[in-house]
Amino acid sequence: METTRRELILMTGAAWLGSPLRADEGKPWHQRLRRVGQVNFNERDPAEADVEAWANYWAEVKVDAVLLNVTGMLAFYPTEVPFHRRSKYLGDRDFFGECCAAAKKRGIRVIGRLSPDLQWEEVIPQRPEWFMRDREGKPVPVFSRAPGLYQTCMFTSYFSEFTPAVMREINARYDVDGLYANGWPNFNVPRCYCDACRRIGEPDSFEYHRRYMDRAIEIWQLYDRIAIEKRPDNLFFGNLGGGVRSGLDLHRLGAVAAWFNADNQGRTGASPQWGAAQQGRVAQAVMQGRTITNVTAAWSTGSPMWRNATKAPAEAETWMAQTVASGMVIWYHWLGAQTGLGEDRRWQDTGRRFLQWHARHDRHFANQRSIANVAIVLGQRTQTFYTPPGEGDAGEEVQGVYYALVENRIPFDFVHEDNLEPEVLRKYDALILPNVAYFSDAQCRRIADYVEAGGSLIATFETSLYDERGRARGDFGLGQVLGIRRAGERQGSRGFQNSFYARIERRHALTEGFEHTNWIAGAEWRVPIHAEGEPVMTVVPPYPAYPTEITYTESMRTSEPAAVARERGPSRLVYLPGDIGRTYWRAGHPDPGGLLANALRWVLRGRTAVEVRGDGLLEMFAWETGPGFAIHLLNYNNPNFHRGSVRRHSPIGAQSVRFLAPEGAKIRKITLLRAEMPVRFRQQGRAVEFTIPRTEDYEVAALETSAAR
Ligand SMILES: [Zn+2]
């Protein structure tokens, strides 16, 4: 049996000595959170909201903290800060104060929620400099066309003076544990032409983007200092998310953020079910174990929208299950007390069922680290600035690769492109670079070092063809590592054409499953290359697809490689010149997916952290936990996988699990947490085997160890 790099690390460097019983011990309170609740109050709620009923619900579902509206554009307490307009339904009431006291009486922490991104029209003549401006200099209304509300600019004293004044007033009056800014920072850098921004430059320039991040970090740290003025273990956090497509520099923000809140509340339109799980993987790449919350809307996301109607319970459940599986904290969210406690109470049952179940098994959700042995490199600069040829965006290449990993049941992580230090990479047997087009010289060197140290790679399409600022290199930055040279401009199929085919030149692990054919469907776009050695596959270039009389080609064979596979010492290196992830995602043809799967199996030598065999589409996570290990299976075998919402779960049958425990770890008990029953297992040496008989929506196999010491 071959030993993988991951196992070597588990066995040597950090010899496994068993985990502390409580992984949470000694951590600050916000790293011990499991569940957060929020009824997002509206202006009218202070008129008749039942504060006791509100607090009782959150106590019943065992949340550790609640979000409570302070706001900034509308005060829920008798504020004295100028321009902080009080709710017209507030009367003599201190609504924030009452809610805060009710939560505290029940042992629930309180986070004050601010909205620093909006202010009223009436303020514009008095403080014109606070507002975002369009190219013509006009204030920018809020996108939902709420009458009289305009967007504020982060580069102004609205953020550095007004919002701090509100925060300090809250600190002075109430027993809060932290402060949170909704709607800030923007997932995508906004286009503002106010006086402050005009001095910086064009909003879509690299320079503006850099200054935007500098300012976001400066403001974040200012708010954090204000939070700490109240108590040393208080904190501030902002609104993040955006998944793989986030336009913010998450690496820089992650370095200052004690808490990452992903405002990623649910699915819209034709989006895959994994929206929360994928966000979790992205956030883990920058937070590395620190607090991440993901908001689950209990209300109906998507279009048309009903923000005050309960969404399908099964959809809310899958979102919360993905949140937990990917190591995030659940944040369950309803809008409006009047509707949520009165008109539509269905969301409460969903929350009760899932959150109370979750609370019963808290200790198994204290993750120490992911035990995946493969990672996708998250190329954030590419996602933000690069435009791929053809339709769609840079995120589609990642989606296609993600799909292949999920279909092949391979547990994996994301690593951020600015976090490629040897200590981060050495646990991975292989890295995947899904068209990471923008890549600096330093990043290329990191990858070369990783390969030098025995790591394997899969890279696709234009990976490393540009530097970090998007300037085209003459050749691939990773050309030497991958053994390739660019031979021409990228090419695609135009008009009504066949996309290119990949002709099989010789049998190899990459061609497995492609029997009874001389070629397979390639990809839509490709970079022509030269490569060392005899290629596994070659390109048959695009040719007409209509009319049928001319649907043929004279170039049935070329010498241009369509797939490159080479071994260098213990490293296995695959380069696929097509935009194969994007093509797989868009076309759904099995050939690009099969080629990706073959590449994954070959570079990983068929070995993954956990093997789960059985029918159905499921996404997996594997964690080292306080009590031992936890293997999470998310059942996506559902007719609503590609388009929400899941209206009922479609259970899958028996799954047989094989887990390789670290040397010296003896498993003493395995419990299926969703089924809430123990399971029989066998351990022979390091191999632990058991069967999960049935999975409704989600299952967690919790493996408890008794350390052999
Ligand atoms: Zn501005």
XYZ file of C-alpha atoms and ligand atoms in Angstrom:
710
model
C 0.000 0.000 0.000
C 1.435 3.330 -1.048
C 1.864 6.009 1.518
C 0.565 9.401 0.505
C 2.122 12.702 1.471
C -0.780 13.462 3.758
C -0.328 10.233 5.663
C 3.366 10.795 5.932
C 2.667 14.108 7.590
C 0.115 12.568 9.919
C 2.579 9.835 10.803
C 5.749 11.826 11.158
C 6.085 15.600 11.618
C 2.994 16.042 13.709
C 2.731 12.596 15.271
C -0.867 11.901 16.147
C -1.282 11.930 19.889
C -5.040 12.019 20.040
C -7.100 15.158 20.237
C -8.043 17.076 23.333
C -11.581 16.177 24.388
C -12.799 19.704 23.877
C -11.353 21.266 20.769
C -12.896 24.570 21.846
C -11.111 24.916 25.141
C -9.251 28.172 25.637
C -10.670 29.738 22.502
C -12.457 33.130 22.548
C -16.241 32.977 22.771
C -16.793 33.723 19.116
C -14.755 30.669 18.134
C -16.980 28.483 20.294
C -20.188 29.567 18.570
C -22.365 26.915 16.963
C -25.623 28.684 16.115
C -26.693 32.277 15.551
C -30.249 33.586 15.146
C -31.708 36.717 13.624
C -35.097 38.245 13.142
C -34.180 41.220 11.028
C -36.463 43.906 12.459
C -38.064 46.493 10.217
C -39.104 50.060 11.019
C -42.610 49.013 11.992
C -41.628 46.175 14.326
C -41.156 48.360 17.429
C -44.889 49.113 17.229
C -46.012 45.637 18.212
C -43.217 43.020 18.225
C -43.514 40.515 21.066
C -40.034 40.649 22.556
C -40.619 37.727 24.929
C -41.840 35.451 22.128
C -38.833 36.475 20.036
C -36.337 35.716 22.791
C -38.081 32.472 23.775
C -37.781 31.105 20.250
C -34.056 31.714 20.030
C -33.524 30.210 23.477
C -35.568 27.169 22.487
C -33.470 26.506 19.372
C -30.288 26.976 21.402
C -28.565 29.790 19.572
C -25.459 31.221 21.205
C -25.937 34.723 19.814
C -28.551 36.904 18.143
C -28.226 39.799 15.739
C -30.134 42.871 16.823
C -30.762 45.980 14.740
C -28.984 49.160 15.763
C -28.737 50.304 12.137
C -27.420 53.759 11.094
C -30.043 54.712 8.589
C -32.834 53.998 11.075
C -32.491 53.824 14.852
C -34.242 51.150 16.917
C -33.412 52.992 20.150
C -33.651 56.651 21.265
C -30.402 57.770 19.655
C -28.834 61.205 20.084
C -26.450 60.932 17.122
C -27.265 63.600 14.481
C -28.646 62.191 11.196
C -29.507 58.855 12.844
C -33.233 58.931 12.135
C -35.389 57.166 14.750
C -37.991 54.631 13.604
C -41.293 56.439 13.362
C -42.888 53.560 15.308
C -40.415 53.778 18.173
C -42.403 56.235 20.280
C -41.070 56.154 23.830
C -39.785 52.629 23.413
C -36.148 51.541 23.595
C -36.671 48.534 21.376
C -33.004 47.600 21.069
C -32.603 47.845 24.855
C -35.601 45.600 25.558
C -34.471 42.929 23.100
C -30.906 43.088 24.357
C -32.039 42.560 27.966
C -34.391 39.701 26.960
C -31.588 37.885 25.147
C -29.092 38.406 27.971
C -31.600 37.080 30.540
C -31.564 33.827 28.559
C -27.783 33.652 28.288
C -27.694 34.623 24.615
C -25.013 36.989 23.349
C -25.976 40.112 21.409
C -24.363 41.483 18.255
C -25.451 44.988 17.226
C -26.192 45.142 13.496
C -25.437 48.333 11.573
C -26.156 49.330 7.982
C -23.423 51.825 7.117
C -24.060 51.567 3.377
C -27.218 53.725 3.130
C -28.571 57.124 4.162
C -31.624 59.238 3.427
C -32.082 61.787 0.668
C -32.794 64.542 3.207
C -29.184 64.283 4.437
C -27.652 64.918 0.985
C -27.831 68.760 1.073
C -26.282 68.851 4.563
C -23.557 66.237 4.107
C -23.099 65.939 0.317
C -19.631 64.384 0.691
C -21.020 61.226 2.359
C -22.717 59.874 -0.757
C -21.590 57.790 -3.689
C -21.793 59.573 -7.021
C -22.232 58.323 -10.551
C -20.115 59.529 -13.467
C -22.331 62.616 -13.803
C -21.944 63.428 -10.111
C -25.474 62.393 -9.126
C -26.074 60.491 -5.859
C -26.621 56.744 -6.381
C -29.966 55.387 -5.201
C -30.145 51.977 -3.521
C -30.600 49.268 -6.132
C -33.948 48.068 -4.768
C -35.405 51.497 -5.589
C -36.469 52.095 -1.997
C -37.735 55.664 -2.095
C -35.372 58.253 -0.688
C -32.421 55.984 0.155
C -28.952 56.523 -1.285
C -25.625 54.698 -1.104
C -22.835 56.080 1.059
C -19.140 56.011 0.145
C -16.569 54.229 2.282
C -13.876 56.803 1.573
C -15.797 59.515 3.452
C -16.305 60.536 7.072
C -19.657 58.738 7.007
C -17.636 55.619 7.674
C -14.868 57.109 9.802
C -16.978 59.482 11.981
C -20.735 58.983 11.751
C -20.766 55.168 12.056
C -18.204 55.190 14.920
C -20.438 57.684 16.794
C -23.356 55.257 16.552
C -21.158 52.357 17.636
C -19.877 54.225 20.675
C -23.404 55.198 21.689
C -24.391 51.503 21.618
C -21.299 50.518 23.575
C -22.073 53.151 26.210
C -25.695 52.137 26.727
C -26.030 48.388 26.159
C -24.526 45.063 27.116
C -23.451 44.082 23.596
C -20.810 41.501 22.687
C -19.955 42.737 19.241
C -20.833 44.906 16.266
C -21.605 43.867 12.715
C -21.870 45.888 9.491
C -24.422 44.692 6.963
C -23.946 45.608 3.302
C -20.269 46.371 3.782
C -17.718 45.823 2.323
C -19.294 45.319 -1.118
C -18.578 41.887 -2.650
C -17.582 43.692 -5.809
C -15.720 46.967 -5.681
C -18.355 49.644 -6.441
C -18.097 52.326 -9.120
C -18.035 55.639 -7.284
C -17.126 59.057 -8.663
C -17.444 61.149 -5.504
C -14.713 63.741 -4.868
C -12.743 61.344 -2.666
C -12.889 58.577 -5.269
C -12.089 60.809 -8.234
C -8.787 61.572 -6.521
C -7.951 57.845 -6.518
C -8.797 57.005 -10.128
C -11.073 54.920 -12.305
C -13.091 52.479 -10.176
C -12.215 49.442 -12.277
C -8.470 50.078 -12.185
C -6.027 47.930 -10.220
C -5.017 51.043 -8.292
C -8.579 51.827 -7.198
C -9.052 48.189 -6.213
C -5.896 48.251 -4.109
C -6.920 51.493 -2.403
C -10.412 50.101 -1.827
C -8.893 47.139 0.020
C -6.533 49.430 2.001
C -9.498 51.530 3.105
C -11.690 48.494 3.864
C -8.969 47.133 6.145
C -8.432 50.526 7.789
C -12.180 50.825 8.514
C -12.427 47.209 9.666
C -9.613 47.764 12.156
C -11.115 51.071 13.335
C -14.448 49.361 14.056
C -12.671 46.481 15.749
C -10.907 48.936 18.084
C -14.256 50.559 18.892
C -15.799 47.154 19.644
C -12.927 46.372 22.009
C -13.446 49.662 23.883
C -16.524 47.970 25.356
C -14.795 44.759 26.456
C -11.544 43.154 25.376
C -13.253 40.059 23.976
C -15.809 42.001 21.940
C -15.287 42.205 18.201
C -16.438 43.733 14.965
C -17.099 41.944 11.690
C -18.435 42.863 8.265
C -20.384 41.262 5.512
C -18.396 38.928 3.244
C -19.219 36.112 0.888
C -19.447 36.033 -2.862
C -17.949 32.522 -2.956
C -15.330 31.787 -5.594
C -16.391 34.953 -7.424
C -15.832 37.387 -4.553
C -14.305 40.606 -5.873
C -12.643 41.405 -2.552
C -9.126 40.395 -1.629
C -10.207 37.761 0.866
C -6.645 36.904 1.793
C -6.009 40.441 3.062
C -9.391 40.741 4.757
C -9.079 37.284 6.266
C -5.881 38.414 7.950
C -7.726 41.108 9.942
C -11.140 39.459 10.346
C -11.809 37.529 13.533
C -15.162 36.478 12.111
C -16.113 35.893 8.467
C -19.816 36.235 7.822
C -20.894 34.919 4.451
C -24.046 36.698 3.381
C -24.958 33.759 1.204
C -28.552 33.154 2.136
C -29.866 30.778 -0.481
C -30.179 29.812 -4.101
C -31.474 31.889 -6.972
C -32.532 30.501 -10.320
C -30.406 27.846 -11.979
C -27.675 27.415 -9.401
C -26.301 24.155 -8.037
C -27.298 22.888 -4.646
C -23.739 23.192 -3.254
C -23.856 27.009 -2.860
C -23.270 26.941 0.884
C -20.729 24.104 0.892
C -18.635 25.839 -1.762
C -18.776 29.133 0.123
C -17.605 27.222 3.190
C -14.576 25.844 1.379
C -13.652 29.315 0.092
C -14.003 30.906 3.536
C -11.974 28.098 5.173
C -9.131 28.878 2.783
C -8.768 32.348 4.283
C -9.947 31.821 7.868
C -8.184 28.495 8.507
C -10.330 27.410 11.400
C -11.460 30.779 12.758
C -15.167 31.677 12.958
C -17.183 31.567 9.749
C -20.933 32.035 9.736
C -23.136 31.456 6.714
C -26.580 33.010 6.721
C -29.501 30.735 5.877
C -32.562 32.651 4.776
C -35.654 31.057 6.259
C -37.558 33.250 3.817
C -37.940 32.526 0.128
C -34.770 33.424 -1.794
C -34.814 33.434 -5.579
C -37.040 35.146 -8.059
C -39.851 36.055 -7.820
C -39.132 36.912 -4.228
C -41.177 36.610 -1.081
C -39.094 37.875 1.779
C -41.892 37.153 4.225
C -42.863 33.637 3.119
C -41.123 30.534 4.455
C -38.928 28.761 1.877
C -39.158 25.010 1.299
C -38.024 23.402 4.560
C -35.904 20.835 2.667
C -34.035 23.657 0.909
C -33.352 25.448 4.204
C -32.203 22.126 5.669
C -29.758 21.398 2.866
C -28.327 24.911 3.245
C -27.818 24.451 6.980
C -26.418 20.939 6.458
C -23.859 22.302 3.973
C -23.012 25.076 6.419
C -22.237 22.544 9.134
C -20.495 20.035 6.844
C -18.094 22.676 5.559
C -17.217 23.714 9.111
C -19.198 26.930 9.323
C -21.633 28.167 11.954
C -25.368 28.301 11.187
C -26.986 31.743 11.172
C -30.737 31.324 10.766
C -32.487 34.402 9.477
C -36.042 35.687 9.148
C -37.198 39.164 8.123
C -39.626 41.084 10.291
C -41.155 40.288 13.674
C -44.719 40.981 12.653
C -44.587 38.451 9.805
C -42.256 35.960 11.439
C -43.956 35.718 14.789
C -47.441 36.286 13.412
C -48.275 35.763 9.755
C -46.002 32.879 8.688
C -44.593 30.735 11.471
C -43.594 27.707 9.347
C -39.913 28.675 9.360
C -39.859 28.218 13.112
C -40.439 24.456 12.874
C -37.622 24.015 10.355
C -35.276 25.877 12.662
C -36.450 23.945 15.691
C -35.910 20.593 14.007
C -32.477 21.304 12.547
C -30.944 23.518 15.231
C -32.045 21.352 18.134
C -30.654 18.273 16.370
C -27.416 20.143 15.787
C -27.182 21.206 19.427
C -27.497 17.588 20.582
C -24.243 16.749 18.771
C -22.248 19.909 19.346
C -18.992 18.242 20.301
C -18.678 16.519 16.928
C -18.752 19.868 15.139
C -15.648 21.199 16.860
C -13.324 20.761 13.890
C -9.554 20.866 14.209
C -8.671 20.595 10.539
C -9.743 19.194 7.220
C -8.090 15.921 6.244
C -8.429 16.326 2.477
C -5.332 15.489 0.421
C -6.128 17.615 -2.637
C -6.861 21.325 -3.024
C -8.105 23.737 -5.661
C -6.006 26.894 -5.869
C -8.429 29.817 -5.540
C -7.251 32.350 -8.118
C -8.999 35.417 -6.816
C -7.300 37.869 -9.146
C -8.383 35.806 -12.113
C -11.935 35.665 -10.761
C -12.003 39.432 -10.299
C -10.190 40.799 -13.335
C -9.886 38.160 -16.060
C -12.532 37.706 -18.737
C -12.576 34.263 -20.308
C -13.253 33.931 -24.026
C -16.784 32.983 -24.995
C -19.797 33.337 -22.773
C -19.895 33.169 -18.988
C -17.350 34.176 -16.362
C -14.131 32.921 -14.825
C -16.057 31.071 -12.108
C -17.338 28.459 -14.551
C -13.956 26.762 -14.896
C -13.967 26.276 -11.124
C -17.558 25.006 -11.161
C -16.707 22.298 -13.688
C -13.701 21.098 -11.703
C -15.747 21.270 -8.508
C -18.410 19.121 -10.157
C -15.845 16.481 -11.112
C -14.509 16.371 -7.541
C -18.007 16.005 -6.088
C -19.077 13.347 -8.608
C -15.960 11.361 -7.872
C -16.448 11.729 -4.109
C -13.090 13.263 -3.452
C -12.806 15.335 -0.263
C -10.879 18.517 -1.058
C -10.026 22.004 0.138
C -9.482 25.377 -1.441
C -6.186 27.171 -0.863
C -5.920 30.873 -1.545
C -3.424 31.877 -4.242
C -1.692 34.205 -1.781
C -1.317 31.439 0.748
C 0.936 28.984 -1.065
C 3.552 28.603 1.680
C 5.153 25.151 1.979
C 3.572 24.656 5.432
C 0.125 25.128 3.888
C 0.730 22.987 0.804
C 2.643 20.074 2.251
C -0.478 18.229 3.431
C -1.736 17.974 -0.148
C -0.792 15.209 -2.555
C -2.039 17.330 -5.443
C -3.127 20.857 -6.340
C -5.555 21.841 -9.069
C -5.139 25.112 -10.968
C -8.450 25.607 -12.828
C -7.488 28.262 -15.380
C -5.685 30.398 -12.800
C -4.764 32.779 -15.592
C -3.310 35.633 -13.507
C -0.363 34.308 -11.543
C 2.704 36.197 -10.363
C 6.327 35.078 -10.723
C 6.429 34.509 -6.979
C 3.330 32.325 -7.141
C 4.859 30.314 -9.990
C 7.960 29.790 -7.849
C 5.814 28.542 -4.951
C 4.201 25.985 -7.236
C 7.578 24.951 -8.657
C 8.851 24.446 -5.089
C 5.783 22.407 -4.267
C 6.429 20.119 -7.241
C 10.121 19.972 -6.326
C 9.037 18.709 -2.914
C 7.029 15.911 -4.517
C 3.601 17.497 -5.043
C 1.446 16.771 -8.079
C -0.527 19.187 -10.276
C -3.446 19.492 -12.635
C -3.570 22.778 -14.557
C -5.979 23.871 -17.257
C -6.232 26.332 -20.153
C -4.565 29.742 -19.633
C -3.126 29.005 -16.181
C -0.112 31.312 -15.585
C -0.250 32.888 -19.070
C -0.578 36.357 -17.457
C 1.135 38.007 -14.522
C -0.750 39.200 -11.417
C -1.728 42.450 -13.169
C -3.081 40.690 -16.209
C -0.124 41.460 -18.494
C 0.287 38.670 -21.025
C 3.459 36.628 -20.663
C 4.980 35.355 -23.861
C 4.713 31.854 -22.466
C 3.336 29.970 -19.457
C 4.817 31.004 -16.111
C 4.528 27.318 -15.181
C 5.748 26.130 -18.578
C 8.886 24.493 -17.251
C 7.115 22.763 -14.410
C 4.432 21.385 -16.731
C 6.791 20.710 -19.640
C 4.844 22.833 -22.121
C 5.377 25.844 -24.393
C 2.759 28.063 -25.927
C 2.490 27.621 -29.699
C -0.085 30.291 -30.588
C -3.060 32.446 -29.616
C -5.971 30.803 -27.812
C -8.562 29.431 -30.207
C -12.226 28.519 -29.947
C -15.010 27.236 -32.113
C -16.719 30.081 -33.935
C -20.300 30.338 -35.067
C -21.926 27.007 -35.716
C -18.863 24.790 -35.423
C -17.865 21.556 -33.791
C -15.667 22.304 -30.803
C -12.307 20.552 -30.881
C -11.949 16.821 -30.371
C -9.199 15.089 -28.426
C -7.789 12.158 -30.394
C -6.463 9.276 -28.261
C -2.872 8.622 -29.351
C -1.866 6.082 -26.747
C -3.498 4.256 -23.868
C -2.843 5.871 -20.512
C -4.639 6.325 -17.175
C -6.067 9.522 -18.699
C -7.911 7.557 -21.390
C -9.524 5.031 -19.071
C -13.200 4.497 -19.809
C -12.843 5.906 -23.305
C -13.067 2.576 -25.097
C -14.657 1.983 -28.516
C -13.704 5.450 -29.678
C -10.639 7.059 -31.215
C -11.529 10.498 -29.960
C -13.529 12.246 -27.265
C -15.244 15.622 -26.993
C -12.552 18.163 -26.098
C -13.389 21.663 -24.944
C -14.685 24.902 -26.436
C -11.436 26.909 -26.196
C -7.828 25.875 -26.051
C -4.274 27.179 -26.012
C -2.140 25.597 -28.765
C 1.009 24.162 -27.191
C 4.185 22.206 -27.762
C 5.020 19.540 -25.210
C 7.885 17.185 -24.502
C 7.371 13.520 -25.319
C 4.621 11.672 -27.105
C 1.232 13.238 -26.307
C -1.543 11.119 -24.801
C -4.119 12.944 -26.910
C -3.937 15.370 -29.813
C -6.228 18.110 -31.038
C -8.601 17.706 -33.964
C -9.402 21.372 -34.596
C -12.945 22.801 -34.831
C -14.816 22.321 -38.111
C -18.280 23.183 -39.447
C -21.342 21.690 -37.778
C -23.830 22.695 -40.478
C -24.917 21.945 -43.125
C -24.354 18.234 -42.778
C -22.768 18.013 -46.222
C -19.778 19.997 -45.011
C -19.673 18.602 -41.478
C -16.276 16.951 -41.818
C -12.642 17.908 -41.542
C -9.523 17.391 -43.607
C -7.388 17.613 -40.440
C -8.274 14.324 -38.799
C -4.880 14.230 -37.169
C -2.525 16.889 -35.864
C 0.505 16.780 -33.579
C -0.902 19.431 -31.217
C -1.289 17.969 -27.696
C -4.807 17.885 -26.187
C -3.609 16.453 -22.877
C -0.146 16.324 -21.347
C 0.756 13.897 -18.571
C 4.241 13.489 -17.215
C 6.000 12.142 -14.159
C 8.892 13.874 -12.489
C 10.256 11.988 -9.515
C 7.244 11.307 -7.279
C 5.233 14.136 -8.902
C 2.551 13.574 -11.489
C 1.777 16.563 -13.689
C -1.222 17.007 -15.953
C -1.856 19.955 -18.224
C -5.123 20.190 -20.173
C -4.967 22.978 -22.766
C -8.772 23.297 -23.055
C -11.126 25.268 -20.822
C -12.267 21.869 -19.773
C -13.941 22.828 -16.484
C -16.017 25.537 -18.130
C -16.876 23.221 -21.025
C -17.931 20.443 -18.676
C -20.011 22.875 -16.652
C -21.769 24.289 -19.710
C -22.147 21.195 -21.892
C -22.545 18.447 -19.312
C -20.956 16.040 -21.832
C -19.372 13.123 -19.958
C -16.040 13.253 -21.843
C -14.540 16.421 -20.304
C -15.763 15.251 -16.877
C -14.310 11.781 -17.463
C -10.957 13.240 -18.468
C -10.904 15.428 -15.345
C -11.809 12.416 -13.205
C -9.045 10.330 -14.799
C -6.546 13.127 -14.200
C -7.606 13.367 -10.544
C -7.328 9.621 -9.997
C -3.947 9.461 -11.709
C -2.294 12.324 -9.806
C -3.764 11.088 -6.508
C -2.770 7.496 -7.301
C -6.376 6.597 -6.574
C -6.019 7.502 -2.926
C -8.231 9.944 -1.067
C -8.644 10.750 2.605
C -11.879 8.768 2.729
C -13.446 6.401 0.255
C -17.230 6.173 0.125
C -18.760 3.705 -2.316
C -22.427 3.544 -3.286
C -24.980 5.093 -5.587
C -25.924 8.733 -5.738
C -24.453 12.213 -5.994
C -22.972 13.389 -2.734
C -20.480 15.959 -1.530
C -18.045 14.961 1.179
C -16.113 16.616 3.946
C -13.747 14.925 6.383
C -12.534 16.596 9.569
C -10.353 15.852 12.503
C -12.541 16.809 15.457
C -12.358 17.098 19.220
C -13.539 13.521 19.855
C -11.804 12.030 16.780
C -12.995 12.364 13.192
C -16.187 13.249 11.365
C -17.131 12.297 7.818
C -19.943 14.414 6.388
C -22.026 13.239 3.426
C -24.364 15.717 1.752
C -26.974 13.996 -0.377
C -27.428 15.949 -3.622
C -29.280 13.141 -5.334
C -32.242 15.340 -6.007
C -34.224 16.494 -9.062
C -33.660 20.042 -7.824
C -29.878 19.776 -7.676
C -29.321 22.294 -10.488
C -32.186 24.592 -9.652
C -33.772 25.366 -6.306
C -35.560 24.638 -4.371
C -35.282 21.176 -2.926
C -38.860 20.427 -1.986
C -38.330 16.926 -0.650
C -35.286 14.846 0.059
C -34.547 11.796 -2.108
C -32.826 9.304 0.183
C -29.867 7.272 -1.074
C -29.081 3.700 -0.112
C -26.127 1.970 1.499
C -22.737 3.675 1.318
C -19.654 1.737 2.336
C -16.969 3.837 3.945
C -13.256 3.163 4.189
C -11.269 5.583 6.300
C -7.554 5.421 6.930
C -6.956 6.513 10.504
C -3.581 7.943 11.471
C -1.012 5.630 12.983
C -1.853 4.947 16.631
C -5.485 6.059 16.433
C -7.849 3.421 17.697
C -11.509 3.985 16.905
C -13.749 2.962 19.782
C -17.151 4.094 18.578
C -18.881 5.325 15.444
C -22.241 7.095 15.569
C -24.403 8.238 12.672
C -25.521 11.631 13.910
C -28.496 12.265 11.595
C -29.868 8.753 12.127
C -28.842 9.038 15.791
C -27.664 5.460 16.008
C -24.370 3.654 16.515
C -22.908 1.698 13.615
C -20.855 -1.497 13.565
C -17.358 -1.160 12.172
C -14.106 -3.037 11.608
C -10.648 -1.666 12.160
C -7.653 -3.519 10.767
C -4.461 -1.620 11.321
C -5.252 1.847 10.153
C -8.180 0.928 7.891
C -11.617 1.531 9.378
C -14.612 0.175 7.462
C -18.331 0.554 8.009
C -21.604 0.993 6.146
C -24.086 3.845 6.284
C -27.369 2.104 5.460
C -29.384 5.101 4.248
C -28.950 8.861 3.935
C -31.974 11.104 3.837
C -30.567 14.635 3.350
C -27.293 14.485 5.202
C -25.318 12.114 7.382
C -22.383 12.595 9.700
C -20.345 9.591 10.758
C -18.703 10.598 14.042
C -15.638 8.460 14.824
C -14.489 8.598 18.418
C -10.951 7.597 19.261
C -9.124 6.319 22.243
C -5.578 7.449 21.694
C -3.064 4.603 22.058
C -0.473 6.156 24.314
Zn -16.639 57.557 -3.392
